[in-house]
Coordinates of C-alpha atoms in Angstrom, one line a residue:
M27 CA 122.2 74.4 95.6
A28 CA 124.8 77.5 93.7
T29 CA 125.5 76.9 90.0
A30 CA 129.3 76.4 88.7
L31 CA 127.8 80.8 88.4
R32 CA 126.5 81.3 91.5
T33 CA 129.8 81.3 93.2
W34 CA 130.9 84.9 94.0
S35 CA 134.7 84.9 92.2
G36 CA 131.0 83.4 88.9
L37 CA 128.8 86.8 89.6
I38 CA 132.4 89.2 90.0
S39 CA 133.8 88.1 87.2
S40 CA 129.9 88.1 84.9
L41 CA 130.0 91.6 86.2
L42 CA 133.7 92.2 85.5
N43 CA 132.7 91.7 81.9
G44 CA 129.6 93.7 81.9
S45 CA 127.1 90.9 81.7
D46 CA 124.3 92.0 83.2
L47 CA 123.1 89.5 86.0
T48 CA 119.8 88.0 86.7
T49 CA 116.6 88.2 89.4
A50 CA 118.3 84.7 90.4
D51 CA 121.9 85.7 90.3
T52 CA 121.3 89.5 93.1
G53 CA 119.2 87.7 95.3
W54 CA 121.7 84.5 95.6
A55 CA 124.8 86.7 96.5
M56 CA 122.2 89.3 98.9
D57 CA 121.1 85.7 101.1
Q58 CA 124.5 85.0 101.4
V59 CA 125.0 88.1 102.7
V60 CA 122.3 88.4 105.5
L61 CA 123.1 84.8 106.4
G62 CA 127.4 85.9 106.7
D63 CA 128.5 83.5 104.7
V64 CA 130.8 86.3 102.2
S65 CA 133.4 88.3 102.7
P66 CA 133.8 91.3 103.4
A67 CA 136.1 91.9 100.3
Q68 CA 133.3 89.6 98.6
I69 CA 130.6 91.8 99.2
S70 CA 133.1 94.9 98.0
G71 CA 133.7 92.9 95.1
F72 CA 130.8 92.2 93.8
L73 CA 129.0 95.8 94.6
I74 CA 132.0 98.0 93.0
A75 CA 132.3 95.4 90.2
L76 CA 128.4 95.7 89.6
R77 CA 128.4 99.8 90.1
A78 CA 130.5 100.0 87.1
K79 CA 129.1 98.4 85.0
G80 CA 125.2 99.7 86.1
E81 CA 123.2 98.3 88.5
T82 CA 119.9 96.8 85.8
A83 CA 116.0 96.7 87.1
D84 CA 116.6 93.0 87.7
E85 CA 119.3 93.5 89.4
L86 CA 117.9 96.1 91.8
L87 CA 114.4 93.7 92.6
G88 CA 117.2 90.7 92.5
L89 CA 118.5 92.4 95.9
A90 CA 115.5 94.1 97.9
S91 CA 113.4 90.4 97.3
V92 CA 116.0 88.6 99.9
L93 CA 116.3 91.6 102.5
R94 CA 112.3 92.5 102.0
S95 CA 111.9 88.3 103.1
H96 CA 114.2 89.4 106.0
A97 CA 112.2 92.8 107.0
I98 CA 109.3 93.0 109.4
P99 CA 106.1 93.3 108.0
V100 CA 103.4 96.2 108.9
R101 CA 100.2 96.0 107.8
I102 CA 97.9 99.9 107.0
D103 CA 94.5 99.5 106.4
G104 CA 93.5 100.5 103.8
P105 CA 94.8 103.2 100.1
F106 CA 98.7 104.9 101.9
V107 CA 101.2 107.0 99.6
D108 CA 104.9 106.7 101.2
I109 CA 107.6 110.0 99.9
V110 CA 111.2 108.8 99.6
G111 CA 114.5 109.6 98.5
T112 CA 117.6 107.3 97.4
G113 CA 119.6 110.6 99.7
G114 CA 122.8 111.2 98.3
D115 CA 122.3 115.1 96.1
R116 CA 124.5 116.2 98.9
T117 CA 122.7 119.7 97.6
G118 CA 122.2 119.9 101.8
A119 CA 118.4 120.1 100.5
I120 CA 116.3 120.8 104.0
N121 CA 114.4 117.0 104.5
V122 CA 111.5 118.2 101.8
S123 CA 110.2 113.9 101.9
T124 CA 109.5 114.3 105.4
M125 CA 108.0 117.7 105.2
A126 CA 106.0 116.9 102.6
A127 CA 105.1 113.4 104.3
V128 CA 103.7 116.1 107.4
V129 CA 101.2 118.0 104.5
A130 CA 99.9 115.5 102.0
A131 CA 99.0 113.6 105.5
S132 CA 97.4 117.1 107.0
T133 CA 95.2 116.1 103.5
G134 CA 93.1 113.2 104.8
V135 CA 96.1 110.6 102.9
T136 CA 97.6 107.9 104.5
V137 CA 101.2 108.7 105.0
V138 CA 103.4 105.7 105.4
K139 CA 107.0 106.9 105.2
H140 CA 110.3 105.0 105.4
G141 CA 113.2 106.4 106.1
G142 CA 116.4 106.6 107.8
R143 CA 119.9 109.1 108.1
A144 CA 121.8 110.3 106.6
A145 CA 125.0 108.6 105.1
S146 CA 126.9 112.3 104.0
S147 CA 124.9 115.0 104.9
A148 CA 125.1 118.1 107.9
A149 CA 121.5 118.2 107.0
G150 CA 120.8 114.5 108.2
G151 CA 118.4 112.4 106.9
S152 CA 114.7 111.7 107.3
A153 CA 115.3 109.9 111.0
D154 CA 117.7 112.7 112.4
L155 CA 114.2 115.4 112.1
V156 CA 111.9 113.3 113.5
E157 CA 114.3 111.7 116.4
Q158 CA 114.9 115.8 116.6
L159 CA 110.4 116.5 116.7
G160 CA 110.4 113.6 119.4
V161 CA 109.0 111.2 117.5
P162 CA 110.1 107.2 118.7
L163 CA 112.6 105.7 116.1
D164 CA 111.7 102.2 117.8
L165 CA 108.5 101.6 116.8
S166 CA 107.1 98.3 117.1
A167 CA 105.2 96.4 113.4
S168 CA 101.3 97.4 115.9
E169 CA 102.1 100.8 116.9
A170 CA 103.1 102.4 113.5
A171 CA 100.0 101.5 111.4
R172 CA 98.1 102.8 114.6
S173 CA 100.2 105.8 113.9
A174 CA 99.3 106.0 110.9
A175 CA 95.5 105.1 111.6
E176 CA 95.2 107.3 114.5
V177 CA 97.3 109.8 113.0
G178 CA 97.5 109.3 109.6
L179 CA 101.4 109.9 110.1
A180 CA 103.6 107.0 110.2
Y181 CA 107.4 107.3 110.0
L182 CA 109.1 103.8 109.7
F183 CA 112.7 103.3 110.7
A184 CA 114.6 101.5 107.3
P185 CA 117.2 99.4 110.0
R186 CA 114.6 99.2 112.0
F187 CA 112.6 96.7 110.3
N188 CA 116.0 96.3 107.3
P189 CA 117.5 95.2 110.3
A190 CA 119.5 92.8 107.7
L191 CA 121.2 95.5 106.1
R192 CA 123.3 95.4 108.9
Q193 CA 125.0 92.4 107.4
A194 CA 126.6 94.5 104.7
A195 CA 126.7 98.4 107.1
V196 CA 130.8 97.9 108.0
V197 CA 131.2 97.3 104.4
R198 CA 128.8 99.8 102.6
R199 CA 130.3 102.8 105.1
E200 CA 134.1 102.0 104.5
L201 CA 133.8 101.9 101.3
G202 CA 133.2 105.6 100.7
V203 CA 131.1 105.9 97.5
P204 CA 127.5 104.4 96.4
T205 CA 126.4 101.4 95.6
A206 CA 123.2 100.0 94.9
F207 CA 122.4 99.3 99.1
N208 CA 121.9 103.5 98.0
V209 CA 118.7 102.8 95.4
L210 CA 117.4 99.9 97.1
A211 CA 115.5 102.6 100.4
P212 CA 112.5 103.0 97.6
L213 CA 112.0 98.4 96.5
L214 CA 112.8 97.3 100.6
H215 CA 108.7 100.0 102.9
P216 CA 108.4 96.6 104.8
A217 CA 104.5 98.3 104.0
D218 CA 104.6 97.0 100.8
P219 CA 102.9 100.5 99.4
Q220 CA 101.2 100.9 96.4
H221 CA 102.1 104.4 96.0
Q222 CA 105.1 106.1 96.0
L223 CA 107.0 109.8 94.8
V224 CA 110.3 108.4 94.7
G225 CA 113.2 111.0 94.2
V226 CA 116.6 109.8 92.7
A227 CA 119.7 111.6 93.2
N228 CA 122.0 110.1 90.1
P229 CA 120.4 110.8 86.7
Q230 CA 121.3 107.1 85.1
M231 CA 119.2 105.4 88.1
L232 CA 115.7 106.9 87.8
P233 CA 114.6 104.7 84.8
V234 CA 117.1 101.7 86.3
I235 CA 114.4 103.1 89.7
A236 CA 111.1 103.8 87.8
Q237 CA 111.0 100.6 85.7
A238 CA 112.3 98.5 89.3
L239 CA 108.2 99.5 90.2
C240 CA 107.3 98.6 87.1
Q241 CA 108.0 95.6 87.7
Q242 CA 106.3 95.4 91.1
G243 CA 102.8 96.8 89.8
K244 CA 103.5 100.5 92.0
T245 CA 102.1 103.6 90.1
A246 CA 104.6 106.6 91.1
L247 CA 106.5 109.6 89.7
V248 CA 110.4 109.3 89.9
A249 CA 112.2 112.5 90.2
R250 CA 115.2 114.1 89.7
G251 CA 115.6 117.7 89.6
D252 CA 118.2 119.0 87.0
D253 CA 119.7 121.1 90.0
G254 CA 120.8 117.7 91.0
L255 CA 118.3 116.6 93.7
D256 CA 116.4 114.5 94.7
K257 CA 112.9 115.2 94.6
L258 CA 111.1 117.8 93.0
T259 CA 112.9 121.1 92.2
T260 CA 110.9 124.4 92.5
T261 CA 114.7 126.9 91.2
T262 CA 115.3 125.9 87.7
F263 CA 112.9 121.2 85.5
S264 CA 112.7 117.8 86.9
R265 CA 113.8 114.8 84.8
L266 CA 109.6 112.6 85.9
W267 CA 109.2 109.0 85.6
L268 CA 105.6 107.9 86.0
V269 CA 105.2 105.4 87.3
S270 CA 101.1 103.2 85.9
E271 CA 99.6 100.1 84.9
G272 CA 102.6 98.4 84.0
T273 CA 103.8 100.7 81.5
A274 CA 106.7 103.9 82.9
R275 CA 107.3 107.2 80.9
E276 CA 109.4 109.8 80.7
T277 CA 108.2 114.1 81.0
V278 CA 110.4 117.4 81.7
F279 CA 108.7 119.0 84.4
D280 CA 108.5 123.2 85.0
P281 CA 107.8 124.4 88.4
R282 CA 106.9 128.3 86.3
G283 CA 103.6 126.2 85.3
L284 CA 102.4 125.2 88.2
G285 CA 103.0 129.6 89.1
L286 CA 105.4 128.6 91.6
R287 CA 108.1 131.1 91.4
P288 CA 111.9 130.2 90.6
T289 CA 114.9 130.1 93.7
T290 CA 117.7 129.5 94.0
L291 CA 119.4 125.8 95.9
P292 CA 121.5 128.4 98.2
A293 CA 117.8 129.0 99.3
L294 CA 116.6 125.8 100.2
R295 CA 119.7 124.5 102.3
G296 CA 119.0 123.0 105.2
G297 CA 121.1 123.5 108.4
D298 CA 121.3 120.7 112.2
A299 CA 118.5 118.5 112.9
A300 CA 117.8 121.1 115.3
S301 CA 117.4 123.6 112.5
N302 CA 114.9 121.8 109.9
A303 CA 113.4 120.9 112.9
R304 CA 111.8 124.5 113.5
V305 CA 111.8 125.2 109.0
L306 CA 109.2 122.8 109.2
Q307 CA 107.1 124.1 112.9
A308 CA 107.8 128.2 110.0
L309 CA 106.2 126.2 107.6
V310 CA 103.6 124.7 109.3
N311 CA 102.9 128.6 110.6
G312 CA 102.2 129.6 107.9
E313 CA 106.0 131.5 107.2
P314 CA 106.4 131.5 102.9
G315 CA 109.0 131.4 100.4
P316 CA 110.7 128.7 99.0
V317 CA 110.1 126.1 101.9
R318 CA 106.7 126.0 101.1
D319 CA 106.5 126.2 97.8
V320 CA 108.7 122.9 97.2
V321 CA 107.2 121.3 99.9
L322 CA 104.0 122.1 98.9
L323 CA 105.3 120.8 95.5
N324 CA 106.4 117.7 96.5
A325 CA 103.3 117.1 98.5
A326 CA 101.4 117.9 96.3
A327 CA 103.2 114.8 93.4
A328 CA 102.7 113.0 96.3
L329 CA 98.9 113.1 96.3
T330 CA 98.5 112.3 92.3
T331 CA 100.0 108.8 92.8
L332 CA 96.7 107.9 94.4
N333 CA 95.4 107.3 91.4
L334 CA 98.2 108.4 88.7
Q335 CA 96.1 110.4 85.5
T336 CA 99.7 109.8 82.8
D337 CA 97.7 111.7 80.0
H338 CA 96.0 114.0 82.8
F339 CA 99.4 114.8 85.1
L340 CA 99.3 118.6 85.0
D341 CA 96.1 119.5 85.6
Q342 CA 95.6 116.7 87.7
L343 CA 99.2 118.0 90.1
A344 CA 97.5 121.7 89.9
A345 CA 94.4 120.2 91.9
C346 CA 96.1 118.5 94.2
L347 CA 98.6 121.5 94.9
D348 CA 95.8 123.5 95.9
E349 CA 94.7 120.4 98.3
C350 CA 97.6 120.2 100.2
R351 CA 97.6 124.1 100.2
A352 CA 94.2 124.3 101.6
A353 CA 95.4 122.2 104.6
L354 CA 98.8 124.3 105.3
D355 CA 97.4 127.8 105.6
S356 CA 93.7 126.5 107.3
G357 CA 95.9 124.5 109.7
R358 CA 95.0 121.1 109.2
T359 CA 98.8 120.8 108.5
A360 CA 100.0 121.7 111.7
A361 CA 97.3 119.5 113.8
T362 CA 98.6 116.7 111.9
L363 CA 101.9 117.3 113.1
A364 CA 100.9 117.7 116.0
R365 CA 99.2 115.6 116.4
W366 CA 102.4 113.1 115.2
I367 CA 104.9 114.5 118.3
G368 CA 102.2 113.7 120.9
S369 CA 101.2 109.6 119.4
K370 CA 104.3 108.5 121.5

């Protein structure tokens, strides 16, 4: 039964007064959205008030817990890693996370990536690239699990496995501004990964997402480039939160420390899905340059989360970078991509 606070007017008023909500409060609100027992005006008011106050980890977890309870579960045998970004960095960069997923999978690690289409990017989201490659987006849970087992790589299209998201889709689109829904993706993975590389576009949300993952008991890296990329960048420094064993620690990463040559944002910009698919094919065929460097860096970062050693992170990242570089140079990455495309 709803308490006096758990009415839309009560929750929105509390947020406007600057008060944080509990996981139960935001869970109640999300449940009403999923059930359709709410008006567009109420959803809009709630999301805007929450954003204006600033979301907390508890608030995001309340929303995510309800959405995940309605998700189609995917069972994956053995450890695996997810490489995901919140998107919304508006840099027009190539699909680094998707390309890094292919490289990481070619090292022998299982990668199960969760993603969707871009809301506001000419370069498109991960789903646009995956679809362009010819990998189907309508996989069932068992088909996705089989892809993970046979190829070492699977893609879970967020709207396919999180149907409850549709209830707020119209409001999100009409609002046209970032809300809590724009940062929930890393917390909604239907296969519940214990290891994640998470890119976050909004710098204020870095510690919030890190704390949310920490409370979920995950091992993760939460990253943002100082150039605005929602990933580890090679143009400048990156801000990192290392999440492991119930703690979250902030650090700064300089790609020059690993011998990576600094580049510029224009060198990392992508085009449409067809253009990005050509970039990926060139990458796996051995083309050198800034795209190769940034993809290798993020693939290596994802590998570190399988056994994250916060006190020796840079040494661990360097070793994983060598491992990813060897997989790419040996042709294993090209073979993994070919198997993935041919697995449909």
